[in-house]
Amino acid sequence: MARANLYLMYVAAILAMCVMYATQPIQPLFEKMLEISRFQASLFTTSFLAPLAVASIVYGYFLEKFSIKNVLFYAFLSFGILEILFALSSGYYLLIFIRGIQGLIAPAALTGIMSYIAQNSPSGEVGQNIGRYVGVTIIGGFIARFLSGLFTDIFGWRFFFLALGISLLMLAFAIQKISQDGSINSIKPTLHDAKEVFKIKHNFYICASIFFVFFSFQAILSFVPFYMMSLGENFSGSKTGMMYLGYVVGVLIAFNVKNIVKFFKNPFLAVLIGILIFILSIFMFWSDNYIVLFTAMVVVCIGNFIAHSVASSTINARAKQYKAMTNGFYVSFYYTGGALGSFAPSFIYQNGGWSAFLLLLTFMLLAAIIFMAILYFNDIKKEKTA
């Protein structure tokens, strides 16, 4: 694959993450500006994540009929037009409707990017290029949150979304110039396939564990801006955006999965340690000091990305059959947890406060630990009997 096309795919991944997460740090602003509830404000993220939860199950029946180039062009053209409309709109229901439509487009865009990279990389570089893609999406997630918050303080909330929309349109027309290479390789799961995948116990335990982990991760990312606003210490978009700086550590973790597993000598132990680090950060979030909260967010990201990076690589490495299906279900559990975590805790937070919210996340992470501990001790038994 031409190096320029590879870089274009990475730019596409960054901009897709910007579309996905740009609303997250300024949800408290939408709550105040639109005079809506905290639950309604949280739907700006949920409406985008929800389609990703079913993408690997549903989209396989449609995407393979189209070329990757056409899928990417129309996806990013639509993203751009909708982002500009979002920047020019004011009513809550119209804004949420636009986010929902973008959420439906997102699975096609992300699947198209990964398919293009996989199909057009030299055989020896596929894993490396996909690994870089994962790192780039993490960078995009940070850029989205940081710049959205910063530009909101400087120019108002509409500026970033307008600039993003124009960038997406430019990208769409740049995509028209890439070579026409194949269609998207999609999977079409059946009920029988699902049963076969989950007959392998570690598949279900890993998927269940990552559901609880990403539920908790998205909950923290979505509701920490509201908590900071409640502290009454000159809440600002840029101050909140800086909270997500710890997100960048995910890049280092994503590129060092093998070394992390090698250090802990067992992948399930590595995931277990990642979740324990995550729980440690939850206790730090009881503070009302900005520096402590900032540090807590860094610790959250370290724990989450260790758990996610190792879990995703392990479930793929151990899949002897139904490999694509296994990965598809992992992604579905991952984003289902994220979608629910971005709005469901709002009911606890609204009625029980920040402490009740943090207790909920602690219990969710303890459930993840139980699943992973079962896998770890089973692995140890197998090693002793081998």
mmCIF file of C-alpha atoms in Angstrom:
data_model
loop_
_atom_site.group_PDB
_atom_site.id
_atom_site.type_symbol
_atom_site.label_atom_id
_atom_site.label_comp_id
_atom_site.label_asym_id
_atom_site.label_seq_id
_atom_site.Cartn_x
_atom_site.Cartn_y
_atom_site.Cartn_z
ATOM 1 C CA MET A 1 0.000 0.000 0.000
ATOM 2 C CA ALA A 2 1.308 3.442 -0.826
ATOM 3 C CA ARG A 3 2.576 5.130 2.315
ATOM 4 C CA ALA A 4 0.409 8.192 1.601
ATOM 5 C CA ASN A 5 -2.757 6.053 1.586
ATOM 6 C CA LEU A 6 -1.763 4.505 4.906
ATOM 7 C CA TYR A 7 -1.320 7.935 6.474
ATOM 8 C CA LEU A 8 -4.653 9.002 5.008
ATOM 9 C CA MET A 9 -6.316 6.071 6.795
ATOM 10 C CA TYR A 10 -4.696 7.161 10.060
ATOM 11 C CA VAL A 11 -5.991 10.708 9.553
ATOM 12 C CA ALA A 12 -9.425 9.243 8.854
ATOM 13 C CA ALA A 13 -9.249 7.287 12.123
ATOM 14 C CA ILE A 14 -8.316 10.431 14.090
ATOM 15 C CA LEU A 15 -11.170 12.454 12.585
ATOM 16 C CA ALA A 16 -13.629 9.602 13.186
ATOM 17 C CA MET A 17 -12.621 9.634 16.872
ATOM 18 C CA CYS A 18 -13.109 13.402 16.910
ATOM 19 C CA VAL A 19 -16.659 12.956 15.664
ATOM 20 C CA MET A 20 -17.233 10.253 18.267
ATOM 21 C CA TYR A 21 -15.941 12.005 21.382
ATOM 22 C CA ALA A 22 -15.944 15.781 20.772
ATOM 23 C CA THR A 23 -19.193 16.272 22.698
ATOM 24 C CA GLN A 24 -18.041 14.411 25.835
ATOM 25 C CA PRO A 25 -16.103 17.127 27.715
ATOM 26 C CA ILE A 26 -18.728 19.800 27.038
ATOM 27 C CA GLN A 27 -21.830 17.802 27.975
ATOM 28 C CA PRO A 28 -22.271 19.962 31.126
ATOM 29 C CA LEU A 29 -22.349 23.003 28.825
ATOM 30 C CA PHE A 30 -25.124 21.393 26.757
ATOM 31 C CA GLU A 31 -26.994 20.562 29.974
ATOM 32 C CA LYS A 32 -26.946 24.211 31.022
ATOM 33 C CA MET A 33 -27.339 25.802 27.590
ATOM 34 C CA LEU A 34 -30.203 23.595 26.393
ATOM 35 C CA GLU A 35 -31.802 23.344 29.858
ATOM 36 C CA ILE A 36 -31.853 19.558 29.759
ATOM 37 C CA SER A 37 -31.277 16.849 32.359
ATOM 38 C CA ARG A 38 -27.941 15.167 33.020
ATOM 39 C CA PHE A 39 -29.329 11.987 31.493
ATOM 40 C CA GLN A 40 -30.305 13.821 28.309
ATOM 41 C CA ALA A 41 -26.863 15.419 28.101
ATOM 42 C CA SER A 42 -25.161 12.013 28.448
ATOM 43 C CA LEU A 43 -27.018 10.807 25.345
ATOM 44 C CA PHE A 44 -24.721 12.903 23.156
ATOM 45 C CA THR A 45 -22.135 10.150 23.677
ATOM 46 C CA THR A 46 -24.510 7.204 24.012
ATOM 47 C CA SER A 47 -26.292 7.864 20.724
ATOM 48 C CA PHE A 48 -22.966 7.515 18.934
ATOM 49 C CA LEU A 49 -21.622 4.464 20.786
ATOM 50 C CA ALA A 50 -24.796 2.358 20.698
ATOM 51 C CA PRO A 51 -24.620 1.388 16.987
ATOM 52 C CA LEU A 52 -21.032 0.216 17.482
ATOM 53 C CA ALA A 53 -22.333 -2.392 19.933
ATOM 54 C CA VAL A 54 -24.259 -4.200 17.188
ATOM 55 C CA ALA A 55 -22.033 -3.286 14.245
ATOM 56 C CA SER A 56 -20.144 -6.572 14.046
ATOM 57 C CA ILE A 57 -23.403 -8.522 14.172
ATOM 58 C CA VAL A 58 -25.636 -6.482 11.861
ATOM 59 C CA TYR A 59 -23.371 -4.620 9.455
ATOM 60 C CA GLY A 60 -21.845 -7.762 8.005
ATOM 61 C CA TYR A 61 -25.042 -8.329 6.056
ATOM 62 C CA PHE A 62 -24.701 -5.035 4.186
ATOM 63 C CA LEU A 63 -21.138 -3.767 3.867
ATOM 64 C CA GLU A 64 -19.606 -6.502 1.724
ATOM 65 C CA LYS A 65 -21.676 -5.378 -1.279
ATOM 66 C CA PHE A 66 -19.767 -2.076 -1.484
ATOM 67 C CA SER A 67 -16.146 -1.243 -2.251
ATOM 68 C CA ILE A 68 -14.045 0.060 0.630
ATOM 69 C CA LYS A 69 -13.349 3.280 -1.249
ATOM 70 C CA ASN A 70 -17.050 4.046 -1.732
ATOM 71 C CA VAL A 71 -17.903 3.153 1.859
ATOM 72 C CA LEU A 72 -15.212 5.507 3.173
ATOM 73 C CA PHE A 73 -16.045 8.337 0.759
ATOM 74 C CA TYR A 74 -19.761 8.410 1.548
ATOM 75 C CA ALA A 75 -19.193 7.812 5.256
ATOM 76 C CA PHE A 76 -16.851 10.783 5.656
ATOM 77 C CA LEU A 77 -18.838 12.970 3.279
ATOM 78 C CA SER A 78 -21.886 12.308 5.454
ATOM 79 C CA PHE A 79 -19.859 12.898 8.618
ATOM 80 C CA GLY A 80 -18.744 16.280 7.284
ATOM 81 C CA ILE A 81 -22.194 17.476 6.236
ATOM 82 C CA LEU A 82 -23.765 16.314 9.509
ATOM 83 C CA GLU A 83 -20.999 17.891 11.603
ATOM 84 C CA ILE A 84 -21.577 21.262 9.953
ATOM 85 C CA LEU A 85 -25.322 20.893 10.526
ATOM 86 C CA PHE A 86 -24.582 20.052 14.169
ATOM 87 C CA ALA A 87 -22.510 23.241 14.503
ATOM 88 C CA LEU A 88 -25.351 25.322 13.060
ATOM 89 C CA SER A 89 -28.175 23.700 15.068
ATOM 90 C CA SER A 90 -29.595 24.652 18.447
ATOM 91 C CA GLY A 91 -32.511 22.391 19.406
ATOM 92 C CA TYR A 92 -31.714 19.405 21.615
ATOM 93 C CA TYR A 93 -33.711 16.841 19.652
ATOM 94 C CA LEU A 94 -32.180 17.919 16.343
ATOM 95 C CA LEU A 95 -28.681 17.728 17.832
ATOM 96 C CA ILE A 96 -29.323 14.243 19.244
ATOM 97 C CA PHE A 97 -30.844 13.126 15.940
ATOM 98 C CA ILE A 98 -27.702 14.230 14.094
ATOM 99 C CA ARG A 99 -25.508 12.375 16.619
ATOM 100 C CA GLY A 100 -27.637 9.256 16.165
ATOM 101 C CA ILE A 101 -27.252 9.337 12.370
ATOM 102 C CA GLN A 102 -23.504 9.788 12.753
ATOM 103 C CA GLY A 103 -23.480 6.811 15.105
ATOM 104 C CA LEU A 104 -25.091 4.661 12.437
ATOM 105 C CA ILE A 105 -22.414 5.716 9.953
ATOM 106 C CA ALA A 106 -19.482 5.177 12.350
ATOM 107 C CA PRO A 107 -19.312 1.351 12.157
ATOM 108 C CA ALA A 108 -19.069 1.510 8.363
ATOM 109 C CA ALA A 109 -16.298 4.123 8.566
ATOM 110 C CA LEU A 110 -14.212 2.276 11.164
ATOM 111 C CA THR A 111 -14.705 -1.105 9.483
ATOM 112 C CA GLY A 112 -13.729 0.440 6.144
ATOM 113 C CA ILE A 113 -10.526 1.926 7.548
ATOM 114 C CA MET A 114 -9.433 -1.356 9.151
ATOM 115 C CA SER A 115 -10.341 -3.365 6.060
ATOM 116 C CA TYR A 116 -8.374 -1.048 3.784
ATOM 117 C CA ILE A 117 -5.300 -1.245 6.010
ATOM 118 C CA ALA A 118 -5.530 -5.043 6.330
ATOM 119 C CA GLN A 119 -6.107 -5.709 2.629
ATOM 120 C CA ASN A 120 -3.497 -3.296 1.326
ATOM 121 C CA SER A 121 -0.607 -3.862 3.705
ATOM 122 C CA PRO A 122 2.209 -6.307 2.896
ATOM 123 C CA SER A 123 1.524 -9.619 4.641
ATOM 124 C CA GLY A 124 4.365 -9.090 7.094
ATOM 125 C CA GLU A 125 3.163 -5.614 8.079
ATOM 126 C CA VAL A 126 -0.575 -6.177 8.646
ATOM 127 C CA GLY A 127 -0.298 -6.677 12.403
ATOM 128 C CA GLN A 128 2.052 -3.713 12.788
ATOM 129 C CA ASN A 129 -0.167 -1.394 10.749
ATOM 130 C CA ILE A 130 -3.324 -2.451 12.592
ATOM 131 C CA GLY A 131 -1.478 -1.909 15.876
ATOM 132 C CA ARG A 132 -0.624 1.605 14.758
ATOM 133 C CA TYR A 133 -4.265 2.125 13.849
ATOM 134 C CA VAL A 134 -5.251 1.268 17.437
ATOM 135 C CA GLY A 135 -2.676 3.738 18.736
ATOM 136 C CA VAL A 136 -3.934 6.414 16.354
ATOM 137 C CA THR A 137 -7.546 5.968 17.547
ATOM 138 C CA ILE A 138 -6.355 6.560 21.115
ATOM 139 C CA ILE A 139 -4.582 9.749 20.011
ATOM 140 C CA GLY A 140 -7.762 10.795 18.183
ATOM 141 C CA GLY A 141 -9.825 10.258 21.320
ATOM 142 C CA PHE A 142 -7.579 12.626 23.252
ATOM 143 C CA ILE A 143 -7.415 15.251 20.486
ATOM 144 C CA ALA A 144 -11.212 15.258 20.251
ATOM 145 C CA ARG A 145 -11.748 15.870 23.947
ATOM 146 C CA PHE A 146 -8.892 18.319 24.466
ATOM 147 C CA LEU A 147 -9.494 20.548 21.428
ATOM 148 C CA SER A 148 -13.254 20.527 21.890
ATOM 149 C CA GLY A 149 -12.855 21.817 25.434
ATOM 150 C CA LEU A 150 -10.123 24.304 24.548
ATOM 151 C CA PHE A 151 -11.848 25.784 21.492
ATOM 152 C CA THR A 152 -15.125 26.025 23.393
ATOM 153 C CA ASP A 153 -13.451 28.370 25.877
ATOM 154 C CA ILE A 154 -11.793 30.457 23.165
ATOM 155 C CA PHE A 155 -14.329 30.565 20.312
ATOM 156 C CA GLY A 156 -17.529 29.011 21.670
ATOM 157 C CA TRP A 157 -18.702 25.414 21.261
ATOM 158 C CA ARG A 158 -19.735 25.690 17.587
ATOM 159 C CA PHE A 159 -16.265 26.520 16.228
ATOM 160 C CA PHE A 160 -14.665 23.116 16.763
ATOM 161 C CA PHE A 161 -17.581 21.246 15.208
ATOM 162 C CA LEU A 162 -17.590 23.555 12.193
ATOM 163 C CA ALA A 163 -13.831 23.166 11.707
ATOM 164 C CA LEU A 164 -14.180 19.409 12.122
ATOM 165 C CA GLY A 165 -16.958 19.303 9.522
ATOM 166 C CA ILE A 166 -14.821 21.133 6.961
ATOM 167 C CA SER A 167 -11.872 18.807 7.695
ATOM 168 C CA LEU A 168 -14.108 15.758 7.170
ATOM 169 C CA LEU A 169 -15.283 17.055 3.788
ATOM 170 C CA MET A 170 -11.681 17.627 2.700
ATOM 171 C CA LEU A 171 -10.815 14.097 3.810
ATOM 172 C CA ALA A 172 -13.755 12.624 1.884
ATOM 173 C CA PHE A 173 -12.517 14.144 -1.371
ATOM 174 C CA ALA A 174 -8.951 13.024 -0.635
ATOM 175 C CA ILE A 175 -10.256 9.468 -0.230
ATOM 176 C CA GLN A 176 -11.598 9.622 -3.784
ATOM 177 C CA LYS A 177 -7.998 9.567 -5.000
ATOM 178 C CA ILE A 178 -6.965 6.321 -3.306
ATOM 179 C CA SER A 179 -6.772 3.125 -5.320
ATOM 180 C CA GLN A 180 -9.930 1.006 -5.635
ATOM 181 C CA ASP A 181 -9.107 -2.102 -3.617
ATOM 182 C CA GLY A 182 -11.711 -4.756 -2.895
ATOM 183 C CA SER A 183 -14.778 -4.894 -0.706
ATOM 184 C CA ILE A 184 -15.109 -5.074 3.034
ATOM 185 C CA ASN A 185 -14.677 -8.555 4.458
ATOM 186 C CA SER A 186 -17.664 -8.762 6.773
ATOM 187 C CA ILE A 187 -18.847 -11.505 9.073
ATOM 188 C CA LYS A 188 -22.398 -12.872 9.206
ATOM 189 C CA PRO A 189 -22.955 -14.459 12.592
ATOM 190 C CA THR A 190 -25.681 -17.011 13.240
ATOM 191 C CA LEU A 191 -27.103 -18.263 16.524
ATOM 192 C CA HIS A 192 -25.166 -21.502 16.033
ATOM 193 C CA ASP A 193 -21.920 -19.538 15.599
ATOM 194 C CA ALA A 194 -22.572 -17.608 18.813
ATOM 195 C CA LYS A 195 -23.127 -20.840 20.739
ATOM 196 C CA GLU A 196 -19.908 -22.307 19.362
ATOM 197 C CA VAL A 197 -17.901 -19.191 20.221
ATOM 198 C CA PHE A 198 -19.163 -19.098 23.804
ATOM 199 C CA LYS A 199 -18.767 -22.831 24.349
ATOM 200 C CA ILE A 200 -15.119 -21.867 24.740
ATOM 201 C CA LYS A 201 -15.314 -20.564 28.305
ATOM 202 C CA HIS A 202 -12.480 -18.064 28.141
ATOM 203 C CA ASN A 203 -14.273 -16.264 25.280
ATOM 204 C CA PHE A 204 -17.329 -15.550 27.426
ATOM 205 C CA TYR A 205 -15.314 -14.623 30.519
ATOM 206 C CA ILE A 206 -13.095 -12.202 28.597
ATOM 207 C CA CYS A 207 -16.088 -10.606 26.855
ATOM 208 C CA ALA A 208 -18.029 -10.304 30.120
ATOM 209 C CA SER A 209 -15.035 -8.826 31.912
ATOM 210 C CA ILE A 210 -14.354 -6.235 29.211
ATOM 211 C CA PHE A 211 -18.055 -5.282 29.232
ATOM 212 C CA PHE A 212 -17.748 -4.206 32.879
ATOM 213 C CA VAL A 213 -14.375 -2.526 32.302
ATOM 214 C CA PHE A 214 -15.514 -0.376 29.377
ATOM 215 C CA PHE A 215 -18.812 0.388 31.136
ATOM 216 C CA SER A 216 -16.783 1.863 33.997
ATOM 217 C CA PHE A 217 -14.302 3.617 31.712
ATOM 218 C CA GLN A 218 -16.948 5.401 29.663
ATOM 219 C CA ALA A 219 -18.856 6.253 32.840
ATOM 220 C CA ILE A 220 -15.802 8.044 34.261
ATOM 221 C CA LEU A 221 -15.068 9.830 30.979
ATOM 222 C CA SER A 222 -18.679 10.930 30.601
ATOM 223 C CA PHE A 223 -19.456 12.083 34.142
ATOM 224 C CA VAL A 224 -16.209 13.539 35.469
ATOM 225 C CA PRO A 225 -17.013 16.847 33.653
ATOM 226 C CA PHE A 226 -20.287 17.064 35.603
ATOM 227 C CA TYR A 227 -18.476 16.360 38.878
ATOM 228 C CA MET A 228 -15.878 19.027 38.140
ATOM 229 C CA MET A 229 -18.627 21.526 37.381
ATOM 230 C CA SER A 230 -20.310 20.684 40.703
ATOM 231 C CA LEU A 231 -17.102 21.590 42.560
ATOM 232 C CA GLY A 232 -17.646 25.206 41.492
ATOM 233 C CA GLU A 233 -13.978 25.890 40.800
ATOM 234 C CA ASN A 234 -14.247 27.957 37.631
ATOM 235 C CA PHE A 235 -15.363 25.125 35.399
ATOM 236 C CA SER A 236 -14.033 25.477 31.855
ATOM 237 C CA GLY A 237 -13.900 23.339 28.760
ATOM 238 C CA SER A 238 -10.099 23.528 28.532
ATOM 239 C CA LYS A 239 -9.671 22.528 32.176
ATOM 240 C CA THR A 240 -11.905 19.524 31.596
ATOM 241 C CA GLY A 241 -10.200 18.726 28.299
ATOM 242 C CA MET A 242 -6.841 18.565 30.084
ATOM 243 C CA MET A 243 -8.276 15.822 32.297
ATOM 244 C CA TYR A 244 -8.144 13.499 29.308
ATOM 245 C CA LEU A 245 -4.391 13.920 28.818
ATOM 246 C CA GLY A 246 -3.862 10.592 30.569
ATOM 247 C CA TYR A 247 -5.606 9.019 27.603
ATOM 248 C CA VAL A 248 -2.351 9.333 25.664
ATOM 249 C CA VAL A 249 -0.691 6.667 27.847
ATOM 250 C CA GLY A 250 -2.926 4.218 26.007
ATOM 251 C CA VAL A 251 -0.730 4.692 22.926
ATOM 252 C CA LEU A 252 2.350 3.453 24.772
ATOM 253 C CA ILE A 253 0.406 0.518 26.213
ATOM 254 C CA ALA A 254 -1.134 -0.459 22.865
ATOM 255 C CA PHE A 255 2.331 -0.646 21.286
ATOM 256 C CA ASN A 256 3.778 -2.706 24.150
ATOM 257 C CA VAL A 257 1.202 -5.434 24.737
ATOM 258 C CA LYS A 258 3.733 -8.238 24.246
ATOM 259 C CA ASN A 259 6.114 -6.709 26.765
ATOM 260 C CA ILE A 260 3.311 -6.246 29.294
ATOM 261 C CA VAL A 261 2.249 -9.898 29.018
ATOM 262 C CA LYS A 262 5.882 -10.994 29.190
ATOM 263 C CA PHE A 263 6.367 -8.967 32.378
ATOM 264 C CA PHE A 264 3.361 -10.506 34.148
ATOM 265 C CA LYS A 265 4.032 -13.958 32.596
ATOM 266 C CA ASN A 266 0.315 -14.587 32.069
ATOM 267 C CA PRO A 267 -2.155 -12.529 29.978
ATOM 268 C CA PHE A 268 -5.040 -13.047 32.399
ATOM 269 C CA LEU A 269 -2.887 -11.852 35.296
ATOM 270 C CA ALA A 270 -1.977 -8.770 33.235
ATOM 271 C CA VAL A 271 -5.669 -7.986 32.667
ATOM 272 C CA LEU A 272 -6.355 -8.622 36.348
ATOM 273 C CA ILE A 273 -3.631 -6.168 37.362
ATOM 274 C CA GLY A 274 -5.029 -3.618 34.898
ATOM 275 C CA ILE A 275 -8.470 -3.829 36.501
ATOM 276 C CA LEU A 276 -6.990 -3.540 40.007
ATOM 277 C CA ILE A 277 -5.156 -0.376 38.905
ATOM 278 C CA PHE A 278 -8.494 0.909 37.595
ATOM 279 C CA ILE A 279 -10.141 0.265 40.978
ATOM 280 C CA LEU A 280 -7.321 2.134 42.715
ATOM 281 C CA SER A 281 -8.143 5.189 40.628
ATOM 282 C CA ILE A 282 -11.798 5.011 41.685
ATOM 283 C CA PHE A 283 -10.791 5.709 45.285
ATOM 284 C CA MET A 284 -8.771 8.706 44.100
ATOM 285 C CA PHE A 285 -11.887 10.144 42.455
ATOM 286 C CA TRP A 286 -13.430 10.754 45.886
ATOM 287 C CA SER A 287 -11.151 13.807 46.084
ATOM 288 C CA ASP A 288 -12.253 17.325 45.176
ATOM 289 C CA ASN A 289 -8.713 18.467 44.300
ATOM 290 C CA TYR A 290 -8.042 19.046 40.604
ATOM 291 C CA ILE A 291 -4.472 17.684 40.716
ATOM 292 C CA VAL A 292 -5.650 14.493 42.415
ATOM 293 C CA LEU A 293 -8.486 14.122 39.896
ATOM 294 C CA PHE A 294 -6.064 14.688 37.023
ATOM 295 C CA THR A 295 -3.747 11.996 38.439
ATOM 296 C CA ALA A 296 -6.722 9.687 38.939
ATOM 297 C CA MET A 297 -7.612 10.024 35.260
ATOM 298 C CA VAL A 298 -4.070 9.016 34.277
ATOM 299 C CA VAL A 299 -4.326 5.960 36.530
ATOM 300 C CA VAL A 300 -7.754 5.116 35.046
ATOM 301 C CA CYS A 301 -6.289 5.164 31.557
ATOM 302 C CA ILE A 302 -3.327 3.003 32.539
ATOM 303 C CA GLY A 303 -5.599 0.370 34.086
ATOM 304 C CA ASN A 304 -8.193 0.443 31.322
ATOM 305 C CA PHE A 305 -5.760 0.234 28.426
ATOM 306 C CA ILE A 306 -3.730 -2.560 30.005
ATOM 307 C CA ALA A 307 -6.945 -4.557 30.467
ATOM 308 C CA HIS A 308 -8.347 -3.788 27.006
ATOM 309 C CA SER A 309 -5.116 -4.138 25.007
ATOM 310 C CA VAL A 310 -4.132 -7.447 26.601
ATOM 311 C CA ALA A 311 -7.680 -8.858 26.579
ATOM 312 C CA SER A 312 -8.258 -8.054 22.896
ATOM 313 C CA SER A 313 -4.904 -9.491 21.809
ATOM 314 C CA THR A 314 -5.378 -12.602 23.964
ATOM 315 C CA ILE A 315 -8.869 -13.469 22.767
ATOM 316 C CA ASN A 316 -7.638 -13.183 19.173
ATOM 317 C CA ALA A 317 -4.425 -15.137 19.785
ATOM 318 C CA ARG A 318 -6.293 -18.015 21.452
ATOM 319 C CA ALA A 319 -9.043 -18.234 18.824
ATOM 320 C CA LYS A 320 -8.259 -21.393 16.861
ATOM 321 C CA GLN A 321 -11.578 -21.243 14.987
ATOM 322 C CA TYR A 322 -14.329 -18.647 14.509
ATOM 323 C CA LYS A 323 -11.565 -16.032 14.787
ATOM 324 C CA ALA A 324 -13.459 -13.206 13.076
ATOM 325 C CA MET A 325 -16.628 -14.101 14.967
ATOM 326 C CA THR A 326 -14.818 -14.163 18.297
ATOM 327 C CA ASN A 327 -13.352 -10.719 17.664
ATOM 328 C CA GLY A 328 -16.765 -9.466 16.540
ATOM 329 C CA PHE A 329 -18.424 -10.532 19.785
ATOM 330 C CA TYR A 330 -15.579 -9.010 21.805
ATOM 331 C CA VAL A 331 -16.147 -5.666 20.060
ATOM 332 C CA SER A 332 -19.910 -5.939 20.649
ATOM 333 C CA PHE A 333 -19.505 -6.600 24.383
ATOM 334 C CA TYR A 334 -16.944 -3.786 24.560
ATOM 335 C CA TYR A 335 -19.147 -1.143 22.968
ATOM 336 C CA THR A 336 -22.341 -2.363 24.650
ATOM 337 C CA GLY A 337 -20.618 -1.755 27.970
ATOM 338 C CA GLY A 338 -19.422 1.640 26.766
ATOM 339 C CA ALA A 339 -22.853 2.687 25.490
ATOM 340 C CA LEU A 340 -24.567 1.700 28.749
ATOM 341 C CA GLY A 341 -21.800 3.234 30.855
ATOM 342 C CA SER A 342 -22.161 6.582 29.099
ATOM 343 C CA PHE A 343 -25.765 7.067 30.311
ATOM 344 C CA ALA A 344 -27.026 4.421 32.784
ATOM 345 C CA PRO A 345 -24.999 5.722 35.777
ATOM 346 C CA SER A 346 -26.694 9.099 35.377
ATOM 347 C CA PHE A 347 -29.658 7.758 37.369
ATOM 348 C CA ILE A 348 -27.359 6.772 40.254
ATOM 349 C CA TYR A 349 -25.427 10.043 40.063
ATOM 350 C CA GLN A 350 -28.605 12.129 39.909
ATOM 351 C CA ASN A 351 -30.200 10.468 42.928
ATOM 352 C CA GLY A 352 -27.262 9.225 45.017
ATOM 353 C CA GLY A 353 -24.484 11.662 44.179
ATOM 354 C CA TRP A 354 -20.842 11.155 43.224
ATOM 355 C CA SER A 355 -20.101 8.649 46.004
ATOM 356 C CA ALA A 356 -22.933 6.347 44.939
ATOM 357 C CA PHE A 357 -21.719 6.654 41.347
ATOM 358 C CA LEU A 358 -18.188 5.593 42.317
ATOM 359 C CA LEU A 359 -19.512 2.680 44.387
ATOM 360 C CA LEU A 360 -21.443 1.456 41.344
ATOM 361 C CA LEU A 361 -18.268 1.462 39.260
ATOM 362 C CA THR A 362 -16.368 -0.344 42.019
ATOM 363 C CA PHE A 363 -18.912 -3.176 41.999
ATOM 364 C CA MET A 364 -18.807 -3.339 38.190
ATOM 365 C CA LEU A 365 -15.025 -3.672 38.260
ATOM 366 C CA LEU A 366 -15.185 -6.298 41.019
ATOM 367 C CA ALA A 367 -17.412 -8.349 38.714
ATOM 368 C CA ALA A 368 -14.759 -8.005 35.991
ATOM 369 C CA ILE A 369 -12.104 -9.170 38.459
ATOM 370 C CA ILE A 370 -14.103 -12.293 39.325
ATOM 371 C CA PHE A 371 -14.333 -13.349 35.670
ATOM 372 C CA MET A 372 -10.654 -12.701 35.061
ATOM 373 C CA ALA A 373 -9.554 -14.388 38.300
ATOM 374 C CA ILE A 374 -11.401 -17.555 37.249
ATOM 375 C CA LEU A 375 -9.481 -17.580 33.964
ATOM 376 C CA TYR A 376 -6.158 -16.899 35.664
ATOM 377 C CA PHE A 377 -6.479 -19.703 38.227
ATOM 378 C CA ASN A 378 -7.734 -22.109 35.555
ATOM 379 C CA ASP A 379 -4.647 -21.272 33.510
ATOM 380 C CA ILE A 380 -2.399 -21.928 36.487
ATOM 381 C CA LYS A 381 -4.053 -25.331 37.045
ATOM 382 C CA LYS A 382 -3.524 -26.273 33.396
ATOM 383 C CA GLU A 383 0.153 -25.328 33.600
ATOM 384 C CA LYS A 384 0.634 -27.473 36.722
ATOM 385 C CA THR A 385 -1.099 -30.508 35.196
ATOM 386 C CA ALA A 386 0.614 -30.154 31.802
#
